[in-house]
mmCIF file of C-alpha atoms in Angstrom:
data_model
loop_
_atom_site.group_PDB
_atom_site.id
_atom_site.type_symbol
_atom_site.label_atom_id
_atom_site.label_comp_id
_atom_site.label_asym_id
_atom_site.label_seq_id
_atom_site.Cartn_x
_atom_site.Cartn_y
_atom_site.Cartn_z
ATOM 1 C CA LYS A 450 5.829 -43.854 19.870
ATOM 2 C CA ASN A 451 4.551 -41.117 23.126
ATOM 3 C CA GLN A 452 2.225 -39.018 20.973
ATOM 4 C CA VAL A 453 1.173 -37.145 24.070
ATOM 5 C CA GLU A 454 4.363 -35.264 25.903
ATOM 6 C CA GLN A 455 3.875 -33.391 28.599
ATOM 7 C CA SER A 456 6.334 -31.017 31.169
ATOM 8 C CA PRO A 457 6.857 -31.100 33.563
ATOM 9 C CA GLN A 458 7.998 -34.611 34.796
ATOM 10 C CA SER A 459 7.409 -33.763 38.791
ATOM 11 C CA LEU A 460 6.137 -30.340 40.009
ATOM 12 C CA ILE A 461 6.546 -28.785 43.769
ATOM 13 C CA ILE A 462 4.593 -26.164 44.973
ATOM 14 C CA LEU A 463 4.282 -24.899 47.802
ATOM 15 C CA GLU A 464 0.447 -25.145 49.883
ATOM 16 C CA GLY A 465 -1.897 -21.861 47.670
ATOM 17 C CA LYS A 466 0.467 -21.265 44.776
ATOM 18 C CA ASN A 467 -0.713 -21.514 41.486
ATOM 19 C CA CYS A 468 0.718 -24.484 38.890
ATOM 20 C CA THR A 469 0.739 -24.309 34.928
ATOM 21 C CA LEU A 470 1.029 -28.299 33.803
ATOM 22 C CA GLN A 471 1.316 -28.723 29.574
ATOM 23 C CA CYS A 472 0.650 -30.922 27.314
ATOM 24 C CA ASN A 473 1.285 -30.790 23.775
ATOM 25 C CA TYR A 474 0.328 -33.989 21.457
ATOM 26 C CA THR A 475 0.688 -34.114 17.856
ATOM 27 C CA VAL A 476 -2.460 -36.671 17.800
ATOM 28 C CA SER A 477 -4.073 -36.679 14.751
ATOM 29 C CA PRO A 478 -6.710 -35.741 13.551
ATOM 30 C CA PHE A 479 -7.564 -34.740 16.897
ATOM 31 C CA SER A 480 -10.794 -35.351 18.632
ATOM 32 C CA ASN A 481 -10.370 -34.668 22.061
ATOM 33 C CA LEU A 482 -8.541 -33.741 24.867
ATOM 34 C CA ARG A 483 -8.674 -34.935 28.644
ATOM 35 C CA TRP A 484 -7.323 -34.076 32.517
ATOM 36 C CA TYR A 485 -7.512 -36.843 34.393
ATOM 37 C CA LYS A 486 -5.995 -36.621 38.305
ATOM 38 C CA GLN A 487 -3.728 -40.234 39.469
ATOM 39 C CA ASP A 488 -3.803 -40.298 43.259
ATOM 40 C CA THR A 489 -1.603 -42.241 44.306
ATOM 41 C CA GLY A 490 -1.788 -46.370 44.094
ATOM 42 C CA ARG A 491 -5.935 -44.752 42.522
ATOM 43 C CA GLY A 492 -7.370 -45.187 39.538
ATOM 44 C CA PRO A 493 -7.490 -41.844 37.400
ATOM 45 C CA VAL A 494 -10.413 -39.297 38.226
ATOM 46 C CA SER A 495 -11.769 -37.372 35.464
ATOM 47 C CA LEU A 496 -11.143 -33.415 35.268
ATOM 48 C CA THR A 497 -11.987 -32.100 32.427
ATOM 49 C CA ILE A 498 -12.903 -32.986 27.624
ATOM 50 C CA MET A 499 -12.582 -30.786 26.004
ATOM 51 C CA THR A 500 -13.225 -30.406 22.207
ATOM 52 C CA PHE A 501 -11.849 -28.707 19.267
ATOM 53 C CA SER A 502 -14.177 -26.129 19.803
ATOM 54 C CA GLU A 503 -13.584 -25.406 23.248
ATOM 55 C CA ASN A 504 -10.135 -23.723 24.521
ATOM 56 C CA THR A 505 -10.905 -23.217 27.702
ATOM 57 C CA LYS A 506 -12.856 -25.938 30.102
ATOM 58 C CA SER A 507 -13.489 -25.038 34.029
ATOM 59 C CA ASN A 508 -13.427 -27.534 37.478
ATOM 60 C CA GLY A 509 -13.444 -25.627 40.496
ATOM 61 C CA ARG A 510 -10.039 -24.339 41.012
ATOM 62 C CA TYR A 511 -8.913 -26.774 37.070
ATOM 63 C CA THR A 512 -8.730 -24.408 34.038
ATOM 64 C CA ALA A 513 -7.714 -26.022 31.261
ATOM 65 C CA THR A 514 -7.048 -24.105 28.187
ATOM 66 C CA LEU A 515 -6.550 -25.957 24.219
ATOM 67 C CA ASP A 516 -4.698 -24.305 21.887
ATOM 68 C CA ALA A 517 -5.492 -27.058 18.765
ATOM 69 C CA ASP A 518 -3.644 -25.121 16.103
ATOM 70 C CA THR A 519 -0.031 -25.581 18.473
ATOM 71 C CA LYS A 520 -1.948 -28.957 19.549
ATOM 72 C CA GLN A 521 -0.616 -27.950 22.877
ATOM 73 C CA SER A 522 -2.758 -28.240 26.791
ATOM 74 C CA SER A 523 -2.277 -26.668 29.511
ATOM 75 C CA LEU A 524 -4.547 -27.239 32.979
ATOM 76 C CA HIS A 525 -3.788 -24.953 35.432
ATOM 77 C CA ILE A 526 -4.308 -24.566 40.045
ATOM 78 C CA THR A 527 -5.651 -22.174 41.692
ATOM 79 C CA ALA A 528 -4.203 -21.978 45.489
ATOM 80 C CA SER A 529 -3.043 -25.068 45.546
ATOM 81 C CA GLN A 530 -4.098 -27.483 47.906
ATOM 82 C CA LEU A 531 -2.451 -30.842 49.480
ATOM 83 C CA SER A 532 -5.156 -32.884 48.680
ATOM 84 C CA ASP A 533 -3.639 -31.308 45.101
ATOM 85 C CA SER A 534 -0.786 -33.641 45.411
ATOM 86 C CA ALA A 535 -1.521 -36.167 42.584
ATOM 87 C CA SER A 536 -0.609 -37.356 39.201
ATOM 88 C CA TYR A 537 -1.968 -35.645 36.672
ATOM 89 C CA ILE A 538 -2.883 -37.738 33.470
ATOM 90 C CA CYS A 539 -3.438 -35.767 29.197
ATOM 91 C CA VAL A 540 -5.053 -38.045 27.130
ATOM 92 C CA VAL A 541 -6.014 -37.063 23.597
ATOM 93 C CA SER A 542 -8.669 -38.845 21.213
ATOM 94 C CA ASP A 543 -8.352 -39.818 18.058
ATOM 95 C CA ARG A 544 -10.949 -39.904 15.244
ATOM 96 C CA GLY A 545 -8.866 -41.130 12.247
ATOM 97 C CA SER A 546 -10.969 -44.602 13.313
ATOM 98 C CA THR A 547 -13.676 -46.178 13.441
ATOM 99 C CA LEU A 548 -13.117 -47.487 17.691
ATOM 100 C CA GLY A 549 -11.432 -44.669 17.707
ATOM 101 C CA ARG A 550 -8.042 -44.650 20.173
ATOM 102 C CA LEU A 551 -7.107 -42.327 23.235
ATOM 103 C CA TYR A 552 -3.178 -41.673 23.489
ATOM 104 C CA PHE A 553 -2.015 -41.114 27.306
ATOM 105 C CA GLY A 554 0.904 -38.542 28.721
ATOM 106 C CA ARG A 555 2.935 -39.987 30.789
ATOM 107 C CA GLY A 556 1.927 -37.764 33.886
ATOM 108 C CA THR A 557 3.424 -35.198 35.625
ATOM 109 C CA GLN A 558 3.675 -35.413 39.159
ATOM 110 C CA LEU A 559 2.268 -32.816 41.519
ATOM 111 C CA THR A 560 4.112 -32.484 45.313
ATOM 112 C CA VAL A 561 2.361 -29.646 47.187
ATOM 113 C CA TRP A 562 4.147 -28.953 50.456
ATOM 114 C CA PRO A 563 2.384 -27.423 53.832
ATOM 115 C CA GLU B 283 -17.625 -41.255 43.004
ATOM 116 C CA ALA B 284 -17.728 -43.644 40.150
ATOM 117 C CA ASP B 285 -19.449 -47.128 40.941
ATOM 118 C CA ILE B 286 -16.844 -49.828 39.647
ATOM 119 C CA TYR B 287 -14.593 -51.540 42.027
ATOM 120 C CA GLN B 288 -11.543 -53.631 41.374
ATOM 121 C CA THR B 289 -10.860 -56.780 43.747
ATOM 122 C CA PRO B 290 -8.337 -57.483 45.249
ATOM 123 C CA ARG B 291 -6.326 -54.074 45.698
ATOM 124 C CA TYR B 292 -3.326 -55.928 46.036
ATOM 125 C CA LEU B 293 -1.478 -58.902 44.943
ATOM 126 C CA VAL B 294 1.289 -60.572 46.153
ATOM 127 C CA ILE B 295 2.007 -64.603 44.641
ATOM 128 C CA GLY B 296 4.641 -66.306 43.201
ATOM 129 C CA THR B 297 5.834 -67.604 39.796
ATOM 130 C CA GLY B 298 3.761 -70.670 38.118
ATOM 131 C CA LYS B 299 0.366 -69.526 40.044
ATOM 132 C CA LYS B 300 -3.036 -68.856 38.328
ATOM 133 C CA ILE B 301 -5.335 -65.753 38.300
ATOM 134 C CA THR B 302 -7.871 -63.645 37.901
ATOM 135 C CA LEU B 303 -8.153 -59.717 39.050
ATOM 136 C CA GLU B 304 -11.950 -58.893 39.633
ATOM 137 C CA CYS B 305 -13.887 -56.295 38.242
ATOM 138 C CA SER B 306 -17.412 -54.639 38.318
ATOM 139 C CA GLN B 307 -19.285 -51.877 37.123
ATOM 140 C CA THR B 308 -22.743 -51.188 38.736
ATOM 141 C CA MET B 309 -23.617 -48.424 35.958
ATOM 142 C CA GLY B 310 -25.178 -50.401 33.328
ATOM 143 C CA HIS B 311 -21.911 -49.486 31.087
ATOM 144 C CA ASP B 312 -21.490 -51.776 28.174
ATOM 145 C CA LYS B 313 -18.070 -50.946 27.008
ATOM 146 C CA MET B 314 -15.133 -51.891 30.170
ATOM 147 C CA TYR B 315 -11.192 -51.951 29.698
ATOM 148 C CA TRP B 316 -8.297 -53.306 31.072
ATOM 149 C CA TYR B 317 -5.477 -51.517 31.386
ATOM 150 C CA GLN B 318 -1.734 -52.035 32.363
ATOM 151 C CA GLN B 319 0.257 -49.252 34.235
ATOM 152 C CA ASP B 320 3.788 -49.322 35.170
ATOM 153 C CA PRO B 321 5.636 -46.300 37.408
ATOM 154 C CA GLY B 322 5.864 -43.448 35.764
ATOM 155 C CA MET B 323 4.691 -44.453 32.969
ATOM 156 C CA GLU B 324 1.161 -44.329 30.622
ATOM 157 C CA LEU B 325 -1.586 -47.039 30.218
ATOM 158 C CA HIS B 326 -1.839 -49.364 28.090
ATOM 159 C CA LEU B 327 -4.619 -51.167 27.032
ATOM 160 C CA ILE B 328 -5.079 -54.668 26.417
ATOM 161 C CA HIS B 329 -8.258 -55.665 26.624
ATOM 162 C CA TYR B 330 -11.820 -54.394 25.955
ATOM 163 C CA SER B 331 -15.487 -55.518 25.296
ATOM 164 C CA TYR B 332 -18.695 -53.831 23.497
ATOM 165 C CA GLY B 333 -20.610 -55.849 26.288
ATOM 166 C CA VAL B 334 -21.573 -59.221 26.985
ATOM 167 C CA ASN B 335 -19.832 -61.928 25.125
ATOM 168 C CA SER B 336 -17.376 -59.123 23.204
ATOM 169 C CA THR B 337 -13.841 -59.463 24.186
ATOM 170 C CA GLU B 338 -11.248 -58.186 22.671
ATOM 171 C CA LYS B 339 -7.143 -57.204 22.591
ATOM 172 C CA GLY B 340 -5.417 -54.082 23.218
ATOM 173 C CA ASP B 341 -2.647 -51.976 21.862
ATOM 174 C CA LEU B 342 -0.261 -53.032 23.998
ATOM 175 C CA SER B 343 -0.320 -57.227 23.561
ATOM 176 C CA SER B 344 -0.713 -59.741 27.451
ATOM 177 C CA GLU B 345 -0.764 -62.906 28.130
ATOM 178 C CA SER B 346 -3.860 -62.026 29.477
ATOM 179 C CA THR B 347 -7.411 -63.924 28.708
ATOM 180 C CA VAL B 348 -11.240 -62.273 29.755
ATOM 181 C CA SER B 349 -14.344 -62.540 29.886
ATOM 182 C CA ARG B 350 -17.438 -60.879 29.447
ATOM 183 C CA ILE B 351 -20.596 -63.633 30.782
ATOM 184 C CA ARG B 352 -22.579 -60.598 32.519
ATOM 185 C CA THR B 353 -22.501 -56.969 32.100
ATOM 186 C CA GLU B 354 -21.051 -55.451 34.952
ATOM 187 C CA HIS B 355 -18.324 -58.215 35.726
ATOM 188 C CA PHE B 356 -14.600 -57.927 33.784
ATOM 189 C CA PRO B 357 -12.719 -60.392 35.274
ATOM 190 C CA LEU B 358 -8.777 -60.452 33.707
ATOM 191 C CA THR B 359 -6.991 -64.122 34.414
ATOM 192 C CA LEU B 360 -3.248 -64.682 34.575
ATOM 193 C CA GLU B 361 -2.744 -68.767 33.671
ATOM 194 C CA SER B 362 0.954 -68.520 35.010
ATOM 195 C CA ALA B 363 1.967 -65.449 36.705
ATOM 196 C CA ARG B 364 5.482 -64.630 35.773
ATOM 197 C CA PRO B 365 7.448 -61.177 37.088
ATOM 198 C CA SER B 366 7.687 -59.178 34.261
ATOM 199 C CA HIS B 367 3.975 -59.495 35.143
ATOM 200 C CA THR B 368 4.162 -57.438 37.708
ATOM 201 C CA SER B 369 2.406 -54.093 37.233
ATOM 202 C CA GLN B 370 -0.362 -52.013 37.951
ATOM 203 C CA TYR B 371 -3.756 -52.742 36.373
ATOM 204 C CA LEU B 372 -6.474 -51.192 36.711
ATOM 205 C CA CYS B 373 -10.293 -51.894 35.313
ATOM 206 C CA ALA B 374 -12.774 -48.769 33.438
ATOM 207 C CA SER B 375 -16.275 -48.506 32.034
ATOM 208 C CA SER B 376 -18.152 -46.409 29.477
ATOM 209 C CA GLY B 377 -21.472 -45.544 28.616
ATOM 210 C CA SER B 378 -20.333 -45.158 24.524
ATOM 211 C CA PHE B 379 -17.756 -47.102 23.088
ATOM 212 C CA ARG B 380 -17.367 -44.342 20.925
ATOM 213 C CA LEU B 381 -15.040 -41.775 23.378
ATOM 214 C CA ALA B 382 -12.950 -40.233 20.578
ATOM 215 C CA ALA B 383 -15.452 -38.839 19.010
ATOM 216 C CA THR B 384 -18.516 -37.846 22.050
ATOM 217 C CA ASN B 385 -17.178 -36.465 25.344
ATOM 218 C CA GLU B 386 -18.781 -39.682 26.967
ATOM 219 C CA LYS B 387 -15.867 -39.765 30.250
ATOM 220 C CA LEU B 388 -14.153 -43.206 31.145
ATOM 221 C CA PHE B 389 -14.457 -44.419 34.890
ATOM 222 C CA PHE B 390 -11.636 -46.172 36.106
ATOM 223 C CA GLY B 391 -11.531 -48.400 39.449
ATOM 224 C CA SER B 392 -9.183 -48.110 41.668
ATOM 225 C CA GLY B 393 -6.690 -50.947 40.548
ATOM 226 C CA THR B 394 -4.399 -53.927 41.917
ATOM 227 C CA GLN B 395 -1.072 -53.736 41.751
ATOM 228 C CA LEU B 396 0.003 -57.298 41.392
ATOM 229 C CA SER B 397 3.438 -58.349 42.086
ATOM 230 C CA VAL B 398 4.727 -61.352 41.583
ATOM 231 C CA LEU B 399 7.366 -63.234 42.953
#
């Protein structure tokens, strides 16, 4: 059962344009939400980590938002560059067990065209 | 840039062969993990380790085995590879196992793309 849903599945934008990726989750009880960037053939790289009390966090041209009430997050990319072409993965943690668990979305494949 | 390394990057082998995927990290992390990822799908945890001489199975059943004899080294072994094992294998590490309760980052290696013919 996939508890993290991302949309769109894929997205094509022109260089310089902005875009927003969505993440909806049903993980409960919620602990934190992470966004990762995964280049083709590489491992994921952390962009942001947000806890329940944070509703916005930025990392350069990347800005993540979190609405813990509606269980939604978004990743906004400003002034896109060719190097932004990658898969963006939303990961949600629960705090319901001693060890905790990470729930991975399937990612949004972003392609930036010149 | 994370100091976690996986070798080989790509591996094509025949059915029935024994293989070992290497993973090493130089960050002194106690916690290490192996994930399996198919194209367009989410990552699945197959093994993890709290520290030396500690190994546990993850959420996804896997025929692979792991060992943790040294803190920095967490190899994964398949005794007899089959086409169903074809996938990308990602190694990761963190300073804290309780990622759910902390803002601790999870660092990934570049992965090994395994193809079993």
